[in-house]
Amino acid sequence: AAAMAGEALSRVPDVQIDGGGVFKYVLLRVRGAGAPAKDVVRGHGWAEYHADLFERTAEELARHGLSCECLGGGRLAHRPEERKIHVYGYSVGFGRADHAVTTEKLKAEYPDYEITWADEGY
């Protein structure tokens, strides 16, 4: 079971965010049975609430035998024409994500971007 969970976990993208705009994001810790956990970033403009992102992702993961917990949320300002992403704000329901962790994940996914973060702002 652990090997299968590990394989399912390895197929979960570290980052899934919209291609541009300002939108909410959540930082999630994904787990499989007996497998190590990994943190992933999900951010989309369709989400009215941080919980929408969490619930949709949890449903998708459950189909692969994985579970997740929300470590917090915030907002992303993604400006592809400037190759910039700014991470800021917080989630009323889940609290503030560790933006430093989110920034590292985004840097791995967008190596040619300037990625910044700040604890202030909503």
mmCIF file of N, CA and C in Angstrom, residues 22-120:
data_model
loop_
_atom_site.group_PDB
_atom_site.id
_atom_site.type_symbol
_atom_site.label_atom_id
_atom_site.label_comp_id
_atom_site.label_asym_id
_atom_site.label_seq_id
_atom_site.Cartn_x
_atom_site.Cartn_y
_atom_site.Cartn_z
ATOM 1 N N VAL A 22 -5.223 37.782 -10.105
ATOM 2 C CA VAL A 22 -5.115 37.756 -8.641
ATOM 3 C C VAL A 22 -6.163 36.783 -8.131
ATOM 4 N N PHE A 23 -5.757 35.840 -7.325
ATOM 5 C CA PHE A 23 -6.691 34.809 -6.869
ATOM 6 C C PHE A 23 -6.238 34.205 -5.547
ATOM 7 N N LYS A 24 -7.160 33.520 -4.912
ATOM 8 C CA LYS A 24 -6.875 32.853 -3.647
ATOM 9 C C LYS A 24 -6.042 31.606 -3.883
ATOM 10 N N TYR A 25 -5.232 31.257 -2.879
ATOM 11 C CA TYR A 25 -4.500 29.992 -2.958
ATOM 12 C C TYR A 25 -4.488 29.319 -1.588
ATOM 13 N N VAL A 26 -4.280 28.003 -1.601
ATOM 14 C CA VAL A 26 -4.103 27.236 -0.362
ATOM 15 C C VAL A 26 -2.822 26.420 -0.458
ATOM 16 N N LEU A 27 -2.216 26.213 0.707
ATOM 17 C CA LEU A 27 -1.056 25.337 0.838
ATOM 18 C C LEU A 27 -1.569 24.077 1.523
ATOM 19 N N LEU A 28 -1.431 22.941 0.847
ATOM 20 C CA LEU A 28 -1.984 21.679 1.343
ATOM 21 C C LEU A 28 -0.881 20.673 1.600
ATOM 22 N N ARG A 29 -1.048 19.883 2.655
ATOM 23 C CA ARG A 29 -0.144 18.752 2.914
ATOM 24 C C ARG A 29 -0.868 17.489 2.496
ATOM 25 N N VAL A 30 -0.299 16.825 1.484
ATOM 26 C CA VAL A 30 -0.921 15.631 0.900
ATOM 27 C C VAL A 30 -0.248 14.383 1.461
ATOM 28 N N ARG A 31 -1.072 13.397 1.841
ATOM 29 C CA ARG A 31 -0.553 12.152 2.425
ATOM 30 C C ARG A 31 -1.172 10.938 1.758
ATOM 31 N N GLY A 32 -0.364 9.890 1.666
ATOM 32 C CA GLY A 32 -0.872 8.593 1.259
ATOM 33 C C GLY A 32 -0.590 7.614 2.383
ATOM 34 N N ALA A 33 -1.260 6.472 2.388
ATOM 35 C CA ALA A 33 -1.074 5.486 3.453
ATOM 36 C C ALA A 33 0.383 5.042 3.523
ATOM 37 N N GLY A 34 1.046 5.341 4.625
ATOM 38 C CA GLY A 34 2.422 4.884 4.820
ATOM 39 C C GLY A 34 3.463 5.607 3.988
ATOM 40 N N ALA A 35 3.034 6.571 3.181
ATOM 41 C CA ALA A 35 3.982 7.303 2.340
ATOM 42 C C ALA A 35 4.314 8.639 2.992
ATOM 43 N N PRO A 36 5.482 9.205 2.681
ATOM 44 C CA PRO A 36 5.789 10.528 3.228
ATOM 45 C C PRO A 36 4.829 11.569 2.667
ATOM 46 N N ALA A 37 4.615 12.633 3.407
ATOM 47 C CA ALA A 37 3.723 13.701 2.957
ATOM 48 C C ALA A 37 4.487 14.669 2.064
ATOM 49 N N LYS A 38 3.738 15.421 1.264
ATOM 50 C CA LYS A 38 4.355 16.513 0.511
ATOM 51 C C LYS A 38 3.382 17.678 0.465
ATOM 52 N N ASP A 39 3.943 18.876 0.392
ATOM 53 C CA ASP A 39 3.125 20.081 0.368
ATOM 54 C C ASP A 39 2.916 20.533 -1.073
ATOM 55 N N VAL A 40 1.689 20.964 -1.372
ATOM 56 C CA VAL A 40 1.352 21.413 -2.717
ATOM 57 C C VAL A 40 0.607 22.744 -2.644
ATOM 58 N N VAL A 41 0.691 23.489 -3.739
ATOM 59 C CA VAL A 41 0.050 24.800 -3.850
ATOM 60 C C VAL A 41 -1.072 24.714 -4.883
ATOM 61 N N ARG A 42 -2.248 25.225 -4.526
ATOM 62 C CA ARG A 42 -3.380 25.279 -5.455
ATOM 63 C C ARG A 42 -3.970 26.681 -5.404
ATOM 64 N N GLY A 43 -4.076 27.329 -6.570
ATOM 65 C CA GLY A 43 -4.642 28.674 -6.612
ATOM 66 C C GLY A 43 -5.421 28.907 -7.886
ATOM 67 N N HIS A 44 -6.695 29.291 -7.742
ATOM 68 C CA HIS A 44 -7.553 29.467 -8.920
ATOM 69 C C HIS A 44 -8.548 30.598 -8.718
ATOM 70 N N GLY A 45 -8.808 31.297 -9.806
ATOM 71 C CA GLY A 45 -9.733 32.412 -9.768
ATOM 72 C C GLY A 45 -11.191 32.024 -9.591
ATOM 73 N N TRP A 46 -11.550 30.770 -9.913
ATOM 74 C CA TRP A 46 -12.947 30.358 -9.764
ATOM 75 C C TRP A 46 -13.348 30.205 -8.296
ATOM 76 N N ALA A 47 -12.362 30.103 -7.419
ATOM 77 C CA ALA A 47 -12.676 29.842 -6.013
ATOM 78 C C ALA A 47 -13.106 31.120 -5.301
ATOM 79 N N GLU A 48 -14.324 31.121 -4.803
ATOM 80 C CA GLU A 48 -14.800 32.266 -4.041
ATOM 81 C C GLU A 48 -14.192 32.245 -2.640
ATOM 82 N N TYR A 49 -14.003 31.034 -2.117
ATOM 83 C CA TYR A 49 -13.450 30.855 -0.770
ATOM 84 C C TYR A 49 -12.262 29.907 -0.818
ATOM 85 N N HIS A 50 -11.368 30.040 0.150
ATOM 86 C CA HIS A 50 -10.240 29.115 0.245
ATOM 87 C C HIS A 50 -10.744 27.674 0.405
ATOM 88 N N ALA A 51 -11.853 27.503 1.119
ATOM 89 C CA ALA A 51 -12.411 26.156 1.331
ATOM 90 C C ALA A 51 -12.795 25.487 0.010
ATOM 91 N N ASP A 52 -13.187 26.296 -0.998
ATOM 92 C CA ASP A 52 -13.536 25.724 -2.308
ATOM 93 C C ASP A 52 -12.333 25.017 -2.918
ATOM 94 N N LEU A 53 -11.160 25.648 -2.806
ATOM 95 C CA LEU A 53 -9.923 25.059 -3.330
ATOM 96 C C LEU A 53 -9.596 23.779 -2.578
ATOM 97 N N PHE A 54 -9.700 23.849 -1.252
ATOM 98 C CA PHE A 54 -9.392 22.699 -0.405
ATOM 99 C C PHE A 54 -10.322 21.526 -0.723
ATOM 100 N N GLU A 55 -11.623 21.797 -0.784
ATOM 101 C CA GLU A 55 -12.590 20.710 -0.991
ATOM 102 C C GLU A 55 -12.436 20.063 -2.361
ATOM 103 N N ARG A 56 -12.261 20.885 -3.394
ATOM 104 C CA ARG A 56 -12.103 20.336 -4.748
ATOM 105 C C ARG A 56 -10.848 19.459 -4.812
ATOM 106 N N THR A 57 -9.744 19.937 -4.238
ATOM 107 C CA THR A 57 -8.491 19.174 -4.265
ATOM 108 C C THR A 57 -8.623 17.898 -3.441
ATOM 109 N N ALA A 58 -9.265 17.992 -2.277
ATOM 110 C CA ALA A 58 -9.446 16.814 -1.419
ATOM 111 C C ALA A 58 -10.234 15.730 -2.154
ATOM 112 N N GLU A 59 -11.264 16.145 -2.897
ATOM 113 C CA GLU A 59 -12.064 15.182 -3.671
ATOM 114 C C GLU A 59 -11.211 14.495 -4.731
ATOM 115 N N GLU A 60 -10.418 15.293 -5.450
ATOM 116 C CA GLU A 60 -9.556 14.725 -6.498
ATOM 117 C C GLU A 60 -8.562 13.738 -5.901
ATOM 118 N N LEU A 61 -7.950 14.114 -4.774
ATOM 119 C CA LEU A 61 -6.945 13.254 -4.143
ATOM 120 C C LEU A 61 -7.557 11.971 -3.607
ATOM 121 N N ALA A 62 -8.771 12.081 -3.066
ATOM 122 C CA ALA A 62 -9.438 10.907 -2.481
ATOM 123 C C ALA A 62 -9.628 9.811 -3.523
ATOM 124 N N ARG A 63 -9.855 10.216 -4.788
ATOM 125 C CA ARG A 63 -10.025 9.228 -5.870
ATOM 126 C C ARG A 63 -8.756 8.421 -6.087
ATOM 127 N N HIS A 64 -7.609 8.948 -5.644
ATOM 128 C CA HIS A 64 -6.327 8.243 -5.788
ATOM 129 C C HIS A 64 -5.843 7.686 -4.454
ATOM 130 N N GLY A 65 -6.736 7.648 -3.469
ATOM 131 C CA GLY A 65 -6.395 7.086 -2.172
ATOM 132 C C GLY A 65 -5.520 7.989 -1.325
ATOM 133 N N LEU A 66 -5.536 9.297 -1.621
ATOM 134 C CA LEU A 66 -4.716 10.241 -0.874
ATOM 135 C C LEU A 66 -5.611 11.176 -0.069
ATOM 136 N N SER A 67 -5.059 11.717 1.003
ATOM 137 C CA SER A 67 -5.793 12.689 1.809
ATOM 138 C C SER A 67 -4.956 13.957 1.905
ATOM 139 N N CYS A 68 -5.600 15.050 2.340
ATOM 140 C CA CYS A 68 -4.839 16.286 2.505
ATOM 141 C C CYS A 68 -5.403 17.096 3.658
ATOM 142 N N GLU A 69 -4.549 17.937 4.186
ATOM 143 C CA GLU A 69 -4.994 18.900 5.200
ATOM 144 C C GLU A 69 -4.549 20.271 4.723
ATOM 145 N N CYS A 70 -5.310 21.289 5.095
ATOM 146 C CA CYS A 70 -4.980 22.644 4.671
ATOM 147 C C CYS A 70 -4.070 23.294 5.709
ATOM 148 N N LEU A 71 -2.905 23.751 5.263
ATOM 149 C CA LEU A 71 -1.933 24.380 6.154
ATOM 150 C C LEU A 71 -2.153 25.887 6.228
ATOM 151 N N GLY A 72 -3.031 26.408 5.392
ATOM 152 C CA GLY A 72 -3.295 27.844 5.381
ATOM 153 C C GLY A 72 -3.507 28.327 3.966
ATOM 154 N N GLY A 73 -3.799 29.614 3.852
ATOM 155 C CA GLY A 73 -4.059 30.168 2.535
ATOM 156 C C GLY A 73 -3.558 31.593 2.424
ATOM 157 N N GLY A 74 -3.847 32.181 1.283
ATOM 158 C CA GLY A 74 -3.446 33.552 0.999
ATOM 159 C C GLY A 74 -3.904 33.893 -0.390
ATOM 160 N N ARG A 75 -3.200 34.847 -0.991
ATOM 161 C CA ARG A 75 -3.522 35.245 -2.354
ATOM 162 C C ARG A 75 -2.258 35.246 -3.197
ATOM 163 N N LEU A 76 -2.464 35.057 -4.493
ATOM 164 C CA LEU A 76 -1.374 35.146 -5.464
ATOM 165 C C LEU A 76 -1.730 36.217 -6.483
ATOM 166 N N ALA A 77 -0.768 37.079 -6.773
ATOM 167 C CA ALA A 77 -0.895 38.011 -7.890
ATOM 168 C C ALA A 77 0.085 37.524 -8.952
ATOM 169 N N HIS A 78 -0.465 36.918 -10.009
ATOM 170 C CA HIS A 78 0.353 36.301 -11.060
ATOM 171 C C HIS A 78 0.325 37.210 -12.288
ATOM 172 N N ARG A 79 1.499 37.769 -12.627
ATOM 173 C CA ARG A 79 1.617 38.661 -13.783
ATOM 174 C C ARG A 79 2.570 38.027 -14.792
ATOM 175 N N PRO A 80 2.045 37.156 -15.664
ATOM 176 C CA PRO A 80 2.916 36.419 -16.586
ATOM 177 C C PRO A 80 3.675 37.332 -17.546
ATOM 178 N N GLU A 81 3.059 38.468 -17.936
ATOM 179 C CA GLU A 81 3.735 39.364 -18.881
ATOM 180 C C GLU A 81 4.978 39.995 -18.245
ATOM 181 N N GLU A 82 4.989 40.088 -16.915
ATOM 182 C CA GLU A 82 6.163 40.614 -16.200
ATOM 183 C C GLU A 82 7.019 39.491 -15.595
ATOM 184 N N ARG A 83 6.549 38.270 -15.739
ATOM 185 C CA ARG A 83 7.206 37.112 -15.127
ATOM 186 C C ARG A 83 7.356 37.311 -13.619
ATOM 187 N N LYS A 84 6.234 37.662 -12.973
ATOM 188 C CA LYS A 84 6.247 37.915 -11.533
ATOM 189 C C LYS A 84 5.054 37.245 -10.863
ATOM 190 N N ILE A 85 5.314 36.736 -9.674
ATOM 191 C CA ILE A 85 4.228 36.259 -8.806
ATOM 192 C C ILE A 85 4.487 36.839 -7.420
ATOM 193 N N HIS A 86 3.454 37.437 -6.839
ATOM 194 C CA HIS A 86 3.558 37.946 -5.471
ATOM 195 C C HIS A 86 2.592 37.160 -4.597
ATOM 196 N N VAL A 87 3.117 36.659 -3.478
ATOM 197 C CA VAL A 87 2.355 35.835 -2.545
ATOM 198 C C VAL A 87 2.077 36.682 -1.308
ATOM 199 N N TYR A 88 0.818 36.749 -0.883
ATOM 200 C CA TYR A 88 0.497 37.600 0.260
ATOM 201 C C TYR A 88 -0.838 37.200 0.874
ATOM 202 N N GLY A 89 -1.202 37.874 1.955
ATOM 203 C CA GLY A 89 -2.524 37.723 2.532
ATOM 204 C C GLY A 89 -2.688 36.462 3.355
ATOM 205 N N TYR A 90 -3.940 36.135 3.615
ATOM 206 C CA TYR A 90 -4.245 35.002 4.482
ATOM 207 C C TYR A 90 -5.650 34.501 4.181
ATOM 208 N N SER A 91 -5.980 33.360 4.763
ATOM 209 C CA SER A 91 -7.324 32.793 4.666
ATOM 210 C C SER A 91 -8.012 33.007 6.001
ATOM 211 N N VAL A 92 -9.226 33.546 5.968
ATOM 212 C CA VAL A 92 -9.981 33.741 7.201
ATOM 213 C C VAL A 92 -10.245 32.385 7.870
ATOM 214 N N GLY A 93 -10.601 31.379 7.064
ATOM 215 C CA GLY A 93 -10.953 30.073 7.612
ATOM 216 C C GLY A 93 -9.769 29.220 8.017
ATOM 217 N N PHE A 94 -8.669 29.280 7.255
ATOM 218 C CA PHE A 94 -7.545 28.366 7.474
ATOM 219 C C PHE A 94 -6.318 29.053 8.063
ATOM 220 N N GLY A 95 -6.337 30.376 8.137
ATOM 221 C CA GLY A 95 -5.164 31.093 8.621
ATOM 222 C C GLY A 95 -4.169 31.351 7.502
ATOM 223 N N ARG A 96 -3.041 31.944 7.858
ATOM 224 C CA ARG A 96 -2.031 32.306 6.878
ATOM 225 C C ARG A 96 -1.155 31.096 6.550
ATOM 226 N N ALA A 97 -1.005 30.834 5.276
ATOM 227 C CA ALA A 97 -0.073 29.788 4.849
ATOM 228 C C ALA A 97 1.352 30.279 5.098
ATOM 229 N N ASP A 98 2.283 29.350 5.146
ATOM 230 C CA ASP A 98 3.696 29.724 5.223
ATOM 231 C C ASP A 98 4.122 30.166 3.830
ATOM 232 N N HIS A 99 4.095 31.485 3.600
ATOM 233 C CA HIS A 99 4.368 32.006 2.257
ATOM 234 C C HIS A 99 5.783 31.672 1.786
ATOM 235 N N ALA A 100 6.706 31.484 2.721
ATOM 236 C CA ALA A 100 8.077 31.114 2.337
ATOM 237 C C ALA A 100 8.080 29.734 1.665
ATOM 238 N N VAL A 101 7.297 28.804 2.202
ATOM 239 C CA VAL A 101 7.177 27.458 1.609
ATOM 240 C C VAL A 101 6.529 27.567 0.228
ATOM 241 N N THR A 102 5.445 28.327 0.156
ATOM 242 C CA THR A 102 4.747 28.525 -1.122
ATOM 243 C C THR A 102 5.693 29.109 -2.159
ATOM 244 N N THR A 103 6.475 30.117 -1.749
ATOM 245 C CA THR A 103 7.415 30.775 -2.661
ATOM 246 C C THR A 103 8.437 29.789 -3.206
ATOM 247 N N GLU A 104 8.965 28.903 -2.346
ATOM 248 C CA GLU A 104 9.932 27.891 -2.812
ATOM 249 C C GLU A 104 9.295 26.966 -3.848
ATOM 250 N N LYS A 105 8.055 26.557 -3.595
ATOM 251 C CA LYS A 105 7.340 25.678 -4.537
ATOM 252 C C LYS A 105 7.156 26.380 -5.883
ATOM 253 N N LEU A 106 6.775 27.663 -5.824
ATOM 254 C CA LEU A 106 6.549 28.425 -7.052
ATOM 255 C C LEU A 106 7.856 28.635 -7.812
ATOM 256 N N LYS A 107 8.959 28.871 -7.085
ATOM 257 C CA LYS A 107 10.259 29.074 -7.733
ATOM 258 C C LYS A 107 10.687 27.824 -8.503
ATOM 259 N N ALA A 108 10.370 26.653 -7.951
ATOM 260 C CA ALA A 108 10.725 25.399 -8.637
ATOM 261 C C ALA A 108 9.908 25.249 -9.918
ATOM 262 N N GLU A 109 8.650 25.710 -9.876
ATOM 263 C CA GLU A 109 7.742 25.574 -11.020
ATOM 264 C C GLU A 109 7.964 26.677 -12.059
ATOM 265 N N TYR A 110 8.350 27.857 -11.579
ATOM 266 C CA TYR A 110 8.564 29.033 -12.453
ATOM 267 C C TYR A 110 9.975 29.577 -12.214
ATOM 268 N N PRO A 111 11.007 28.845 -12.672
ATOM 269 C CA PRO A 111 12.392 29.230 -12.347
ATOM 270 C C PRO A 111 12.827 30.570 -12.930
ATOM 271 N N ASP A 112 12.160 31.019 -13.995
ATOM 272 C CA ASP A 112 12.567 32.279 -14.629
ATOM 273 C C ASP A 112 11.723 33.467 -14.152
ATOM 274 N N TYR A 113 10.941 33.270 -13.114
ATOM 275 C CA TYR A 113 10.088 34.323 -12.557
ATOM 276 C C TYR A 113 10.754 34.989 -11.358
ATOM 277 N N GLU A 114 10.335 36.215 -11.104
ATOM 278 C CA GLU A 114 10.672 36.884 -9.843
ATOM 279 C C GLU A 114 9.485 36.628 -8.912
ATOM 280 N N ILE A 115 9.730 35.920 -7.819
ATOM 281 C CA ILE A 115 8.647 35.556 -6.910
ATOM 282 C C ILE A 115 8.918 36.174 -5.537
ATOM 283 N N THR A 116 7.959 36.968 -5.073
ATOM 284 C CA THR A 116 8.106 37.681 -3.811
ATOM 285 C C THR A 116 6.946 37.324 -2.887
ATOM 286 N N TRP A 117 7.122 37.600 -1.615
ATOM 287 C CA TRP A 117 6.021 37.387 -0.684
ATOM 288 C C TRP A 117 6.059 38.402 0.441
ATOM 289 N N ALA A 118 4.909 38.613 1.051
ATOM 290 C CA ALA A 118 4.788 39.542 2.176
ATOM 291 C C ALA A 118 3.683 39.038 3.092
ATOM 292 N N ASP A 119 3.846 39.263 4.395
ATOM 293 C CA ASP A 119 2.819 38.838 5.336
ATOM 294 C C ASP A 119 1.654 39.812 5.419
ATOM 295 N N GLU A 120 1.869 41.067 4.984
ATOM 296 C CA GLU A 120 0.753 42.004 5.066
ATOM 297 C C GLU A 120 -0.147 41.887 3.856
#
